[in-house]
Amino acid sequence: MASEVAEHNYQLNVKMTCGGCSGAVTRVLTKAQQEGVVSSFDVNLETQLVNVRGPIEEAALVEKIRKTGKQIISVTSQDKAEAVV
Amino acid sequence: MASEVAEHNYQLNVKMTCGGCSGAVTRVLTKAQQEGVVSSFDVNLETQLVNVRGPIEEAALVEKIRKTGKQIISVTSQDKAEAVV
């Protein structure tokens, strides 16, 4: 269960105006999760916030979200080095 | 102005539920237009129809739309060979 891969934590403010918008972002992140680059995420239509956790690099994540055509208002990353031994 | 490149015509039925949804598809197709693979398009939220014209191959177009996270209900292509000499 121990992992050497750094887990990143990102919070993106993404312009989403309906359940179709947040559903689109959810589908893209679900696919990223299946690919193993995202370990967990949540998409909140009400707050317009998308939290993502996983080994994915910020630029790659931003590119994935950008390809949804949704506007990214801001991205913040709170990196935590995890020491799971 | 003469072009040897075949122009394809596609009509996609894409699930879009608000202006944010159709805006996302519009942004992706605008980018494809800037890249030169799409010559013209229109996105209709009311009918859920997206018409695309350009040299882009069907698989590449479907992949681009799929990356928006929007659900594609159907794709039809009406290819016209253009003889502009």
Short mmCIF file of C-alpha atoms in Angstrom, two decimals:
data_model
loop_
_atom_site.label_atom_id
_atom_site.label_comp_id
_atom_site.label_asym_id
_atom_site.label_seq_id
_atom_site.Cartn_x
_atom_site.Cartn_y
_atom_site.Cartn_z
CA MET A 1 0.00 0.00 0.00
CA ALA A 2 3.01 2.29 0.45
CA SER A 3 3.53 4.60 -2.45
CA GLU A 4 6.53 6.64 -3.49
CA VAL A 5 4.48 8.69 -5.92
CA ALA A 6 3.78 12.19 -4.73
CA GLU A 7 0.12 12.99 -4.38
CA HIS A 8 -0.84 16.46 -5.41
CA ASN A 9 -3.89 18.37 -4.27
CA TYR A 10 -5.48 20.89 -6.54
CA GLN A 11 -8.48 23.11 -6.28
CA LEU A 12 -9.85 24.58 -9.47
CA ASN A 13 -12.53 27.17 -9.83
CA VAL A 14 -14.36 26.11 -12.99
CA LYS A 15 -17.29 27.92 -14.55
CA MET A 16 -20.17 25.43 -14.49
CA THR A 17 -23.75 26.52 -14.87
CA CYS A 18 -25.83 23.34 -14.83
CA GLY A 19 -25.75 19.65 -14.05
CA GLY A 20 -24.68 19.03 -17.64
CA CYS A 21 -21.60 21.20 -17.06
CA SER A 22 -20.58 19.53 -13.81
CA GLY A 23 -21.43 16.13 -15.30
CA ALA A 24 -19.02 16.80 -18.16
CA VAL A 25 -16.18 17.64 -15.76
CA THR A 26 -17.07 14.58 -13.67
CA ARG A 27 -16.89 12.30 -16.72
CA VAL A 28 -13.46 13.62 -17.70
CA LEU A 29 -12.12 13.19 -14.16
CA THR A 30 -13.64 9.70 -13.90
CA LYS A 31 -11.73 8.75 -17.04
CA ALA A 32 -8.52 10.21 -15.53
CA GLN A 33 -9.18 8.16 -12.42
CA GLN A 34 -9.53 5.00 -14.51
CA GLU A 35 -6.19 5.89 -16.12
CA GLY A 36 -4.67 6.09 -12.64
CA VAL A 37 -3.54 9.74 -12.79
CA VAL A 38 -6.28 10.95 -10.44
CA SER A 39 -6.91 9.13 -7.17
CA SER A 40 -9.93 11.09 -5.97
CA PHE A 41 -11.91 14.18 -6.83
CA ASP A 42 -15.09 16.04 -6.22
CA VAL A 43 -17.00 18.43 -8.41
CA ASN A 44 -19.28 20.96 -6.75
CA LEU A 45 -21.65 22.79 -9.06
CA GLU A 46 -22.89 25.13 -6.34
CA THR A 47 -19.48 26.43 -5.25
CA GLN A 48 -17.96 25.99 -8.78
CA LEU A 49 -15.07 24.18 -7.11
CA VAL A 50 -13.32 21.07 -8.35
CA ASN A 51 -10.97 19.32 -5.95
CA VAL A 52 -8.55 16.82 -7.42
CA ARG A 53 -6.02 14.61 -5.73
CA GLY A 54 -3.52 12.38 -7.49
CA PRO A 55 -0.12 12.02 -9.12
CA ILE A 56 -1.15 14.11 -12.14
CA GLU A 57 0.94 17.23 -12.83
CA GLU A 58 -0.81 20.58 -12.71
CA ALA A 59 -0.24 21.37 -16.39
CA ALA A 60 -1.69 18.01 -17.46
CA LEU A 61 -4.73 18.46 -15.23
CA VAL A 62 -5.37 21.97 -16.50
CA GLU A 63 -5.08 20.71 -20.08
CA LYS A 64 -7.64 17.96 -19.40
CA ILE A 65 -10.12 20.41 -17.90
CA ARG A 66 -9.44 22.93 -20.65
CA LYS A 67 -10.41 20.30 -23.24
CA THR A 68 -13.89 20.21 -21.74
CA GLY A 69 -14.27 23.76 -23.07
CA LYS A 70 -15.13 24.94 -19.55
CA GLN A 71 -13.52 28.14 -18.39
CA ILE A 72 -11.00 27.78 -15.59
CA ILE A 73 -11.14 30.83 -13.34
CA SER A 74 -8.29 29.79 -11.06
CA VAL A 75 -6.12 26.88 -9.99
CA THR A 76 -4.49 26.48 -6.63
CA SER A 77 -2.35 23.58 -5.54
CA GLN A 78 -1.73 22.53 -2.01
CA ASP A 79 0.98 19.92 -2.22
CA LYS A 80 1.47 17.61 0.67
CA ALA A 81 4.43 15.28 0.67
CA GLU A 82 3.09 12.01 1.94
CA ALA A 83 5.28 9.83 4.06
CA VAL A 84 3.54 6.51 3.99
CA VAL A 85 6.17 3.92 4.93
CA MET B 1 -8.76 29.61 -53.10
CA ALA B 2 -8.98 26.17 -54.79
CA SER B 3 -8.51 23.33 -52.37
CA GLU B 4 -7.74 19.66 -52.95
CA VAL B 5 -8.60 18.75 -49.40
CA ALA B 6 -11.87 16.89 -49.03
CA GLU B 7 -14.40 18.71 -46.92
CA HIS B 8 -16.48 16.51 -44.69
CA ASN B 9 -19.88 17.36 -43.27
CA TYR B 10 -20.92 15.95 -39.96
CA GLN B 11 -23.96 16.29 -37.81
CA LEU B 12 -23.67 15.27 -34.19
CA ASN B 13 -26.43 14.98 -31.67
CA VAL B 14 -24.78 16.11 -28.43
CA LYS B 15 -26.44 16.24 -25.03
CA MET B 16 -26.31 19.90 -23.99
CA THR B 17 -28.54 21.29 -21.29
CA CYS B 18 -27.56 24.94 -20.87
CA GLY B 19 -25.63 27.78 -22.44
CA GLY B 20 -22.57 26.62 -20.50
CA CYS B 21 -22.78 23.24 -22.24
CA SER B 22 -23.16 24.65 -25.74
CA GLY B 23 -20.51 27.28 -24.95
CA ALA B 24 -18.06 24.53 -24.05
CA VAL B 25 -18.64 22.74 -27.36
CA THR B 26 -18.37 26.07 -29.19
CA ARG B 27 -15.02 26.84 -27.56
CA VAL B 28 -13.59 23.44 -28.52
CA LEU B 29 -14.75 23.82 -32.13
CA THR B 30 -13.45 27.40 -32.29
CA LYS B 31 -10.03 26.07 -31.28
CA ALA B 32 -10.29 23.36 -33.97
CA GLN B 33 -11.15 26.09 -36.46
CA GLN B 34 -8.08 28.07 -35.44
CA GLU B 35 -6.04 24.89 -35.99
CA GLY B 36 -7.49 24.66 -39.50
CA VAL B 37 -9.18 21.25 -39.15
CA VAL B 38 -12.67 22.70 -39.01
CA SER B 39 -13.77 25.27 -41.57
CA SER B 40 -17.21 26.07 -40.21
CA PHE B 41 -19.64 24.84 -37.59
CA ASP B 42 -22.75 25.65 -35.70
CA VAL B 43 -23.91 24.56 -32.29
CA ASN B 44 -27.63 24.59 -31.55
CA LEU B 45 -28.58 24.16 -27.91
CA GLU B 46 -32.30 23.94 -28.65
CA THR B 47 -32.08 21.10 -31.17
CA GLN B 48 -28.97 19.55 -29.54
CA LEU B 49 -27.39 19.48 -32.97
CA VAL B 50 -23.82 20.32 -33.86
CA ASN B 51 -22.97 20.73 -37.53
CA VAL B 52 -19.32 20.63 -38.49
CA ARG B 53 -17.68 21.08 -41.84
CA GLY B 54 -13.99 20.67 -42.53
CA PRO B 55 -11.11 18.36 -43.40
CA ILE B 56 -11.14 16.71 -39.97
CA GLU B 57 -11.70 12.94 -39.90
CA GLU B 58 -14.77 11.62 -38.12
CA ALA B 59 -12.80 9.74 -35.43
CA ALA B 60 -10.74 12.84 -34.60
CA LEU B 61 -13.84 15.02 -34.38
CA VAL B 62 -15.65 12.53 -32.15
CA GLU B 63 -12.57 12.35 -29.89
CA LYS B 64 -12.49 16.15 -29.59
CA ILE B 65 -16.16 16.32 -28.64
CA ARG B 66 -15.80 13.34 -26.32
CA LYS B 67 -13.06 15.22 -24.43
CA THR B 68 -15.60 17.87 -23.52
CA GLY B 69 -17.25 15.19 -21.38
CA LYS B 70 -20.51 15.77 -23.26
CA GLN B 71 -22.43 12.71 -24.30
CA ILE B 72 -22.63 12.10 -28.04
CA ILE B 73 -25.98 10.55 -28.90
CA SER B 74 -25.28 10.07 -32.60
CA VAL B 75 -22.98 11.09 -35.44
CA THR B 76 -23.92 11.21 -39.08
CA SER B 77 -21.67 12.24 -41.91
CA GLN B 78 -22.78 13.52 -45.26
CA ASP B 79 -19.68 13.65 -47.35
CA LYS B 80 -19.64 15.79 -50.42
CA ALA B 81 -16.68 15.66 -52.73
CA GLU B 82 -16.01 19.24 -53.70
CA ALA B 83 -14.72 20.05 -57.10
CA VAL B 84 -13.46 23.56 -56.76
CA VAL B 85 -11.00 24.03 -59.58
#
